PDB file of N, CA and C in Angstrom:
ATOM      1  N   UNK F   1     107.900  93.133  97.461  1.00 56.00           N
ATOM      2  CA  UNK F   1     107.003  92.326  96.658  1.00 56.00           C
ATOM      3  C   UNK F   1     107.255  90.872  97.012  1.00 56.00           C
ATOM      4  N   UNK F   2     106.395  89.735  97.371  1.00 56.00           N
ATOM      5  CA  UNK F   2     106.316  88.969  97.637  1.00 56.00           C
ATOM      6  C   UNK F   2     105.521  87.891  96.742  1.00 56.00           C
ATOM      7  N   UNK F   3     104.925  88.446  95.820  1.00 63.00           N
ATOM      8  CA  UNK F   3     104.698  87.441  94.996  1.00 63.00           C
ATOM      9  C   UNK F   3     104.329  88.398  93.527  1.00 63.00           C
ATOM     10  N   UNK F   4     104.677  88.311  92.173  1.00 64.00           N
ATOM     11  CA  UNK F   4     103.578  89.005  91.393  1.00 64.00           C
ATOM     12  C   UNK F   4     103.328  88.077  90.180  1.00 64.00           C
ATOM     13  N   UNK F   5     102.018  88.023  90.337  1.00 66.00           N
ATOM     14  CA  UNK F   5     101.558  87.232  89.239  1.00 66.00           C
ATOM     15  C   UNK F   5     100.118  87.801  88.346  1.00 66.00           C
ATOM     16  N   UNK F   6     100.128  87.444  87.111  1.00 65.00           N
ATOM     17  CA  UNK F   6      99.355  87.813  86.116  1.00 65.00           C
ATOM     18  C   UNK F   6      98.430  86.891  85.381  1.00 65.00           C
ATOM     19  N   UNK F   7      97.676  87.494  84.434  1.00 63.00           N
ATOM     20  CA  UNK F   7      96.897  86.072  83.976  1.00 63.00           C
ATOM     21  C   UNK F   7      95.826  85.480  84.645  1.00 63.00           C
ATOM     22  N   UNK F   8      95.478  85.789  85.696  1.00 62.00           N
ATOM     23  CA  UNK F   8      94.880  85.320  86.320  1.00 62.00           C
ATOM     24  C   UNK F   8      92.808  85.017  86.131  1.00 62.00           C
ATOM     25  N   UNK F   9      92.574  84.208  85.829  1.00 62.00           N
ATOM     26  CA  UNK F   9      90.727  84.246  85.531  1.00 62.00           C
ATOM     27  C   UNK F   9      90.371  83.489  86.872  1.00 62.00           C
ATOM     28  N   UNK F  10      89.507  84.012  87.178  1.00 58.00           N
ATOM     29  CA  UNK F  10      88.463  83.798  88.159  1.00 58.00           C
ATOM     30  C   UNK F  10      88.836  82.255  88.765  1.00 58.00           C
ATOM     31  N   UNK F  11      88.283  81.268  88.162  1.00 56.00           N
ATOM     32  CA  UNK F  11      88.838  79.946  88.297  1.00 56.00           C
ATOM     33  C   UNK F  11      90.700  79.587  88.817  1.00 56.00           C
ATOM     34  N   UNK F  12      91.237  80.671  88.543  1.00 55.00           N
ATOM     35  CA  UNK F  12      92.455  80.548  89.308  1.00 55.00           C
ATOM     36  C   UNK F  12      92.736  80.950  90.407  1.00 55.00           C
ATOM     37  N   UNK F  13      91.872  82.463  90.689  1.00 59.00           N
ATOM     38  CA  UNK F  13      91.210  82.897  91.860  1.00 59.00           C
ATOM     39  C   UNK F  13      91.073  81.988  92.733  1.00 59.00           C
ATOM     40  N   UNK F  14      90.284  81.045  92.956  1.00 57.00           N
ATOM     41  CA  UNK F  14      89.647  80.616  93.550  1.00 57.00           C
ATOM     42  C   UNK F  14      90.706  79.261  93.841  1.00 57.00           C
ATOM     43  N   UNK F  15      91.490  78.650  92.839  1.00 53.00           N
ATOM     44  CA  UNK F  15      92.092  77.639  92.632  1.00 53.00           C
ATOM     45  C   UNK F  15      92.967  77.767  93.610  1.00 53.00           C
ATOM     46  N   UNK F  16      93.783  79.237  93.753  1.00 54.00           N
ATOM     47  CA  UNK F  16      94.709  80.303  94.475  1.00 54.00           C
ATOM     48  C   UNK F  16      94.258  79.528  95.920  1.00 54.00           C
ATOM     49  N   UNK F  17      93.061  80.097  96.111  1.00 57.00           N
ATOM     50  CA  UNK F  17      92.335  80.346  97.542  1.00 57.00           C
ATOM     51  C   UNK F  17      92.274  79.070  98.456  1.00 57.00           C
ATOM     52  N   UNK F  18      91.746  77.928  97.307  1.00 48.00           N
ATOM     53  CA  UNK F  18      91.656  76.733  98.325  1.00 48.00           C
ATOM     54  C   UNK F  18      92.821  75.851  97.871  1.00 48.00           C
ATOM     55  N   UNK F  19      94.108  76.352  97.290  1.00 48.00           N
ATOM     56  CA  UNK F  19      95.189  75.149  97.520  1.00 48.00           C
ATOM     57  C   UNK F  19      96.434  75.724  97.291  1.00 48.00           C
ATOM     58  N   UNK F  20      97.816  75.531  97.887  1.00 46.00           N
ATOM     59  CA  UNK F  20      98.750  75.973  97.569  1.00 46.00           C
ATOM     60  C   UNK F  20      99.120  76.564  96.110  1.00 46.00           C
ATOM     61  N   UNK F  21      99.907  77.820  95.906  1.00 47.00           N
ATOM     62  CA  UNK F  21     100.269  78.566  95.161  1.00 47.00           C
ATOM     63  C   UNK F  21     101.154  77.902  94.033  1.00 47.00           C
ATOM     64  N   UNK F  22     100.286  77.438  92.492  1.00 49.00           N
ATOM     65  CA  UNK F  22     100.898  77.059  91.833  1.00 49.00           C
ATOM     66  C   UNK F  22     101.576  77.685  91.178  1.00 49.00           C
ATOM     67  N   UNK F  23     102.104  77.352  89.625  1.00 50.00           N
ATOM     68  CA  UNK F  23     103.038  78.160  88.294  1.00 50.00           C
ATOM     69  C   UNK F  23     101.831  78.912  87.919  1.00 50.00           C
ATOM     70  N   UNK F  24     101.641  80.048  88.356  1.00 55.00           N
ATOM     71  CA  UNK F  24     100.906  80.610  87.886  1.00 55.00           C
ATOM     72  C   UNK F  24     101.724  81.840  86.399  1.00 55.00           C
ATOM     73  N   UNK F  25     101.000  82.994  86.225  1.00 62.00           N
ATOM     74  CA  UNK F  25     102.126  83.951  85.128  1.00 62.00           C
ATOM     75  C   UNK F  25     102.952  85.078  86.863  1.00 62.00           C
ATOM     76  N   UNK F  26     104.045  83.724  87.045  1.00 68.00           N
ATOM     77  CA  UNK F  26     104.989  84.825  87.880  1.00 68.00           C
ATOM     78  C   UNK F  26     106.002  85.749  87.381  1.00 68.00           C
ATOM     79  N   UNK F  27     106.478  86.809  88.225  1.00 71.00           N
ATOM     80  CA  UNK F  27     106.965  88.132  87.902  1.00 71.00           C
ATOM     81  C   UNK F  27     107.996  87.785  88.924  1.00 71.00           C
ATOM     82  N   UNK F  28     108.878  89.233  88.853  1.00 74.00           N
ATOM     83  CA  UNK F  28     109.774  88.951  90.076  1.00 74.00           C
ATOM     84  C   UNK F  28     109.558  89.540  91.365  1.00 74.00           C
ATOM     85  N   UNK F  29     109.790  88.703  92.275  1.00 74.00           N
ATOM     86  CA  UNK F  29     109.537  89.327  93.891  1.00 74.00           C
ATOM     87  C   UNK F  29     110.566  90.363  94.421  1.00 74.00           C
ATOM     88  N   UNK F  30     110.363  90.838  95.291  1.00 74.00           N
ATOM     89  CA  UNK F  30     111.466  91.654  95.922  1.00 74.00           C
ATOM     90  C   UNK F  30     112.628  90.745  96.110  1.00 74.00           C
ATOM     91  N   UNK F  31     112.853  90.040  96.537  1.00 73.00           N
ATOM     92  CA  UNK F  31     113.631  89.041  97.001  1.00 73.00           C
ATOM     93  C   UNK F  31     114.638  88.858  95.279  1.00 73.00           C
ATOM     94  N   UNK F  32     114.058  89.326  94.329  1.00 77.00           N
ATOM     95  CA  UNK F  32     114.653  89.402  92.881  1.00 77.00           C
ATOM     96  C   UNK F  32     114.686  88.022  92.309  1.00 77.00           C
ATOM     97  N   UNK F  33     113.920  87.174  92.594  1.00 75.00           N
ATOM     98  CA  UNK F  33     113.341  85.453  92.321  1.00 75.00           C
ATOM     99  C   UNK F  33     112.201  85.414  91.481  1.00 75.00           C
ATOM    100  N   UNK F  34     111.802  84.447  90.981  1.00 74.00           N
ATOM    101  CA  UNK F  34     110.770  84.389  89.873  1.00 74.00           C
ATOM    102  C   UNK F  34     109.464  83.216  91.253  1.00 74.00           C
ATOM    103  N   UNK F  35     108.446  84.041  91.343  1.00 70.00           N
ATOM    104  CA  UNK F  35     107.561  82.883  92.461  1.00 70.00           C
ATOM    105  C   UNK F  35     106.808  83.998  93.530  1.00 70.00           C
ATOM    106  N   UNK F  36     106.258  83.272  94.530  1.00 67.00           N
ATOM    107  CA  UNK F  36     105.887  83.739  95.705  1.00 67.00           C
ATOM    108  C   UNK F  36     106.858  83.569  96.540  1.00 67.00           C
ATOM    109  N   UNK F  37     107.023  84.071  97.830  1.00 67.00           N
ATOM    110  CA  UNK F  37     108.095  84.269  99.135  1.00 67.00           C
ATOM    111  C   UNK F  37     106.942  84.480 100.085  1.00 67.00           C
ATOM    112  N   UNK F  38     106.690  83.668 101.257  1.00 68.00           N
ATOM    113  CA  UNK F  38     105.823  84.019 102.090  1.00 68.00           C
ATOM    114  C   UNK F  38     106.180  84.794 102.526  1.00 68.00           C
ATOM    115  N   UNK F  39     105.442  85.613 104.073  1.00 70.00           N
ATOM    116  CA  UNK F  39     105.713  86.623 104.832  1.00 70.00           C
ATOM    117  C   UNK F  39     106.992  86.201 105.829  1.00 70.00           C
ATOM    118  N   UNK F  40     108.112  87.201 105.686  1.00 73.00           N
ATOM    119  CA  UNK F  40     109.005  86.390 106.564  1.00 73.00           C
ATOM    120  C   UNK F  40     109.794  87.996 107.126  1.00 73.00           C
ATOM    121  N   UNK F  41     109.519  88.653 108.141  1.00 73.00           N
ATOM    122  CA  UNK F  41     110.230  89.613 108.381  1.00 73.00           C
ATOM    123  C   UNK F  41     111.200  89.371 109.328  1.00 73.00           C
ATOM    124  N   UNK F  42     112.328  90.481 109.544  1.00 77.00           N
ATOM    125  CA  UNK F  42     113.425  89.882 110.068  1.00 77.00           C
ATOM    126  C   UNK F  42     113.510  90.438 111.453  1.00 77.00           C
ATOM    127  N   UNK F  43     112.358  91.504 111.647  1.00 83.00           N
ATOM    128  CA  UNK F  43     111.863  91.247 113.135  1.00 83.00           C
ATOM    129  C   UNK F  43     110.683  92.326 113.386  1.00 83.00           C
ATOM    130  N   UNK F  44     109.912  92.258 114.436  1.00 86.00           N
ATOM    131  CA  UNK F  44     108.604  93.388 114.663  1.00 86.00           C
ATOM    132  C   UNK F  44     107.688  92.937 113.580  1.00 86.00           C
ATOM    133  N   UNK F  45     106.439  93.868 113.562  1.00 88.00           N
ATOM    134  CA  UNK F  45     105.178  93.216 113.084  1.00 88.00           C
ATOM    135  C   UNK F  45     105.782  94.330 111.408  1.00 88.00           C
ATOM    136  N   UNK F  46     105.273  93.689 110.245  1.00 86.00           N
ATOM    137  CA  UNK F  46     105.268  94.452 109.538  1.00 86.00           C
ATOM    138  C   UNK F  46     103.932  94.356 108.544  1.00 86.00           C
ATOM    139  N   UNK F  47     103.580  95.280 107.492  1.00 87.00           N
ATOM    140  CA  UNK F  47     102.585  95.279 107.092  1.00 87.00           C
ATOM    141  C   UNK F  47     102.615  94.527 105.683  1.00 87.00           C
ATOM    142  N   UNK F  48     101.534  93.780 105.141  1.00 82.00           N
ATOM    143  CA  UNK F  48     101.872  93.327 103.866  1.00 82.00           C
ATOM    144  C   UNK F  48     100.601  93.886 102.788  1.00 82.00           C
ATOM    145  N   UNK F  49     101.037  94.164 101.678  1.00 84.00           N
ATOM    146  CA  UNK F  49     100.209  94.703 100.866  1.00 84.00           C
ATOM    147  C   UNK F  49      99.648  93.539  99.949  1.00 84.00           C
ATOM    148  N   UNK F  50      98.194  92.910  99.288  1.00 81.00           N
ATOM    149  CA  UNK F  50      97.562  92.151  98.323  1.00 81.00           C
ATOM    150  C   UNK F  50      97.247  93.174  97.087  1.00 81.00           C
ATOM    151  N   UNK F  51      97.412  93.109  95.932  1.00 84.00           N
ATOM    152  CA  UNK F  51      96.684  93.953  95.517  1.00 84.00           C
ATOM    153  C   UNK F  51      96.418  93.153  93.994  1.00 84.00           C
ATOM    154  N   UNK F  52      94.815  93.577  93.841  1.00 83.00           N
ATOM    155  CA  UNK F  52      94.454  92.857  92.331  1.00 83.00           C
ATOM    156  C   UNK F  52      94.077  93.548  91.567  1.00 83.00           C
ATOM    157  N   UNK F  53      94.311  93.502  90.552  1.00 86.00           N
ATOM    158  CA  UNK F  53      93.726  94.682  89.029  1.00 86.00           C
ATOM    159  C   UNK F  53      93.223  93.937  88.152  1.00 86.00           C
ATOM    160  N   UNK F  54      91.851  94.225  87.552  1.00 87.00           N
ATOM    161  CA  UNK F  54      91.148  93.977  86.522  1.00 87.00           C
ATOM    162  C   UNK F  54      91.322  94.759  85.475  1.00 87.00           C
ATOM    163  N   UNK F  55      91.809  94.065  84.220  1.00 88.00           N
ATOM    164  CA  UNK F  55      92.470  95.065  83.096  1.00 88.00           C
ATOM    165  C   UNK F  55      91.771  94.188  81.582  1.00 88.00           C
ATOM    166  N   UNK F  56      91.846  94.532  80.744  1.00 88.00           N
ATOM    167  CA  UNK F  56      90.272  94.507  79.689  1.00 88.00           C
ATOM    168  C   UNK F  56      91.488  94.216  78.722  1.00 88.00           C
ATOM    169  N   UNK F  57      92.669  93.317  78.589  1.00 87.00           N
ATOM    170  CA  UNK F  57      92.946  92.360  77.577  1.00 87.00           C
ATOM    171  C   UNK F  57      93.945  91.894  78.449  1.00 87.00           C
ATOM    172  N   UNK F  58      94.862  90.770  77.729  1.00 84.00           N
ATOM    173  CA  UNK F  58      95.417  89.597  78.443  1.00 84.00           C
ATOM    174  C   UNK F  58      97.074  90.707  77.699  1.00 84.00           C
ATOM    175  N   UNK F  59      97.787  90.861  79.128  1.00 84.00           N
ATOM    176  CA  UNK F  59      99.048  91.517  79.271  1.00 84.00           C
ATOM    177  C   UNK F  59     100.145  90.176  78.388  1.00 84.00           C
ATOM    178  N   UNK F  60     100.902  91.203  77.483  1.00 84.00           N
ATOM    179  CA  UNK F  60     101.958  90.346  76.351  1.00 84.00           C
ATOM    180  C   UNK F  60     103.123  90.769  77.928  1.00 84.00           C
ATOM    181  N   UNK F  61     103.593  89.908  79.111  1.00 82.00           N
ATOM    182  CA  UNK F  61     104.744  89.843  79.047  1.00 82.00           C
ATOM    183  C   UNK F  61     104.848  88.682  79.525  1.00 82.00           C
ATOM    184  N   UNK F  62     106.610  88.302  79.792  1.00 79.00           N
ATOM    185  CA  UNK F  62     106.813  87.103  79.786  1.00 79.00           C
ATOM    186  C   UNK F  62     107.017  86.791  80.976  1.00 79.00           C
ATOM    187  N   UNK F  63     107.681  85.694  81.287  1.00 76.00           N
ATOM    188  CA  UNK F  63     107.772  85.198  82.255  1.00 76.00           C
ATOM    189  C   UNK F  63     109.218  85.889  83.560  1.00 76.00           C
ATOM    190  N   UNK F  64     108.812  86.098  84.524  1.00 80.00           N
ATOM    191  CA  UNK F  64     109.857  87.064  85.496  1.00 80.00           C
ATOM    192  C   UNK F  64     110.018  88.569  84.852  1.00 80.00           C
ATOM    193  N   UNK F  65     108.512  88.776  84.582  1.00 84.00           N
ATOM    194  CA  UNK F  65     108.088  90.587  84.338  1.00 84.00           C
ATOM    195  C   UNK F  65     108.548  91.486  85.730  1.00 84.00           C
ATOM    196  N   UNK F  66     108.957  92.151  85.748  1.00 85.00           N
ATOM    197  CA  UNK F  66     109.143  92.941  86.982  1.00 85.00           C
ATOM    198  C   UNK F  66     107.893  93.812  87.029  1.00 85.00           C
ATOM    199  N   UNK F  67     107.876  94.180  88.549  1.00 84.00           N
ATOM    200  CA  UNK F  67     106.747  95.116  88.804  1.00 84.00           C
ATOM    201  C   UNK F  67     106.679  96.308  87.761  1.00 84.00           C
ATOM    202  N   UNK F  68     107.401  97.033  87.521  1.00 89.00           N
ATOM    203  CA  UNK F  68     107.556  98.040  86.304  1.00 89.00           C
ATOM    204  C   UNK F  68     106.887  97.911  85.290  1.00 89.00           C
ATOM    205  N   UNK F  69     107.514  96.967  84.925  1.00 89.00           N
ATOM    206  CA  UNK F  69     107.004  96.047  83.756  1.00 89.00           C
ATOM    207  C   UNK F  69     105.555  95.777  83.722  1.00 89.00           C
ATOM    208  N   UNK F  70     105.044  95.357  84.762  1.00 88.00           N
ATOM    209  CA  UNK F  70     103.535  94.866  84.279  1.00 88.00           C
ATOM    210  C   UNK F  70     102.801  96.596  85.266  1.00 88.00           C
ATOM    211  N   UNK F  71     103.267  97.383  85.856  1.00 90.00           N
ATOM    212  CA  UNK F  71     102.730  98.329  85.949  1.00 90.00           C
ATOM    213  C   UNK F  71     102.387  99.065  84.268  1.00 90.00           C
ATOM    214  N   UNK F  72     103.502  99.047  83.609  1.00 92.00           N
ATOM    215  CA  UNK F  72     103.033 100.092  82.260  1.00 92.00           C
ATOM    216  C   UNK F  72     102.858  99.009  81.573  1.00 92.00           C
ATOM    217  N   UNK F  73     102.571  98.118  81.005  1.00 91.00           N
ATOM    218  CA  UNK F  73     101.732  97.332  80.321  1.00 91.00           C
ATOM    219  C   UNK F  73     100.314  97.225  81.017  1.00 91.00           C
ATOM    220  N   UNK F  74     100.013  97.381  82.478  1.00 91.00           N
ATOM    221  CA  UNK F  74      98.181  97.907  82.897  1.00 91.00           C
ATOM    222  C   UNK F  74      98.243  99.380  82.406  1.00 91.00           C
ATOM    223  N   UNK F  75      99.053  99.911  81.824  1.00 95.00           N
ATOM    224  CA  UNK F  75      98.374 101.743  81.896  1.00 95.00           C
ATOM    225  C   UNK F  75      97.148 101.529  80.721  1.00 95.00           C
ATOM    226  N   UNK F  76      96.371 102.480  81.368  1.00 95.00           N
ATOM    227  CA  UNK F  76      95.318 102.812  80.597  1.00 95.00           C
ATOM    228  C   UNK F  76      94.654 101.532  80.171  1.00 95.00           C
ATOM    229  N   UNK F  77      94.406 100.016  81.095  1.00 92.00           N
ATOM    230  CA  UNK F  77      93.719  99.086  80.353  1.00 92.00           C
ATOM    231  C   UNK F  77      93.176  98.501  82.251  1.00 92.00           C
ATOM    232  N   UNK F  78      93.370  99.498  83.192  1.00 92.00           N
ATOM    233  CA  UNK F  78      92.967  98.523  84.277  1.00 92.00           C
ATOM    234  C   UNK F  78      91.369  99.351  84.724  1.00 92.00           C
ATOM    235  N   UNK F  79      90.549  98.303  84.761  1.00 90.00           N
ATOM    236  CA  UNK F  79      89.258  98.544  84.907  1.00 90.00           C
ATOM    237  C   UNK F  79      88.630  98.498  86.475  1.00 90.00           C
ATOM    238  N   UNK F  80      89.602  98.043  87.414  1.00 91.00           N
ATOM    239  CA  UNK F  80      89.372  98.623  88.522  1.00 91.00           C
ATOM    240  C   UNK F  80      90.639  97.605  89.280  1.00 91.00           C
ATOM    241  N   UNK F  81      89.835  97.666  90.686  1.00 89.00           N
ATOM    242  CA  UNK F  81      91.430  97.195  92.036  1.00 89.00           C
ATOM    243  C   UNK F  81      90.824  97.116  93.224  1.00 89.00           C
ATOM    244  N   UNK F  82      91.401  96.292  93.565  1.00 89.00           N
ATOM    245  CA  UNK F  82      91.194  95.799  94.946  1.00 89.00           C
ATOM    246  C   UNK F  82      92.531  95.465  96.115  1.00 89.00           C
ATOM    247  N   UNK F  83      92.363  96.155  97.232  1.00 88.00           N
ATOM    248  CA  UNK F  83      93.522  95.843  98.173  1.00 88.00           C
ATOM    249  C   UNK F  83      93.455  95.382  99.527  1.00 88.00           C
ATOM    250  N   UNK F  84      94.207  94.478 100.267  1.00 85.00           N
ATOM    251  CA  UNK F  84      94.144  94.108 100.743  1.00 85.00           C
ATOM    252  C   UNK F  84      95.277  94.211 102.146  1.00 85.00           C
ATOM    253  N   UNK F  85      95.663  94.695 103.261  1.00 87.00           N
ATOM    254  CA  UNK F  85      96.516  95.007 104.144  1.00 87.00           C
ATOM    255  C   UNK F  85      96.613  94.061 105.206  1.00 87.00           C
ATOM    256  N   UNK F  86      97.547  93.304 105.325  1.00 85.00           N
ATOM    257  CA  UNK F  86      97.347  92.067 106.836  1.00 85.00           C
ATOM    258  C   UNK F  86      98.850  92.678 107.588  1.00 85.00           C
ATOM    259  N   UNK F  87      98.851  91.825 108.797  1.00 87.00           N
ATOM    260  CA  UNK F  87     100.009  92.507 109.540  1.00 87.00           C
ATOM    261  C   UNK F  87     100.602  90.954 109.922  1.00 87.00           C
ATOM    262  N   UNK F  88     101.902  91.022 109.822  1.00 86.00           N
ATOM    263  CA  UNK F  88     102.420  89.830 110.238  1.00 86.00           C
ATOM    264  C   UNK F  88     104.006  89.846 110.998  1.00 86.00           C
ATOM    265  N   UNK F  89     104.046  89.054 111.985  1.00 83.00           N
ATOM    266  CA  UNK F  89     105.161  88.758 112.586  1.00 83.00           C
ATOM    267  C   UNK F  89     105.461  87.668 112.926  1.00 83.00           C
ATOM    268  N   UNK F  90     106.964  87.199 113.570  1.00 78.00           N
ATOM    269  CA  UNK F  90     107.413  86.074 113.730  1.00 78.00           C
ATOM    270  C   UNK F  90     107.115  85.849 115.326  1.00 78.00           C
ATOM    271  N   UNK F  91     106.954  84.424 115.867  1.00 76.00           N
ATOM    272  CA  UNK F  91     106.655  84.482 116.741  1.00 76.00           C
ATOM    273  C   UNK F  91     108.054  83.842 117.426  1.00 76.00           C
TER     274      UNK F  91
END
């Protein structure tokens, strides 16, 4: 996990898209840090996963939720998903 964040409305979407990655509602990364971690593998191409969920009320957790964590707080409230697969290596 490289970045997980929550909370997110449309307008942040987009906010996301055209400017560096602010305080958004972050979770913890693999890396076990509260934030994003760009792509940084420690060698060969590896694959990276995006993934977004639309869920039909605003998730009660706090701040450095672990993936777990905001997996069963979406049960039964995510209204659909979208994913995204890029491949990245060091040059």
């Amino acid at each position: 996990i490289r970045w997980l964040a929550r909370a997110l409305s449309i307008l942040i979407i987009i906010i996301f898209l055209m400017f560096v990655i602010q305080d958004l509602g972050k979770g913890v990364n693999g890396s076990h840090m509260v934030g994003y971690m760009g792509p940084c593998p420690p060698g060969g191409t590896h694959r990276y996963f995006f993934k977004l969920y639309a869920v039909d009320k605003m998730l009660d957790l706090g701040a450095g939720a672990t993936k777990s964590e905001l997996l069963d707080a979406m049960d039964g409230h995510v209204l659909g998903h979208a994913q995204l697969m890029g491949r990245y290596r060091r040059k």
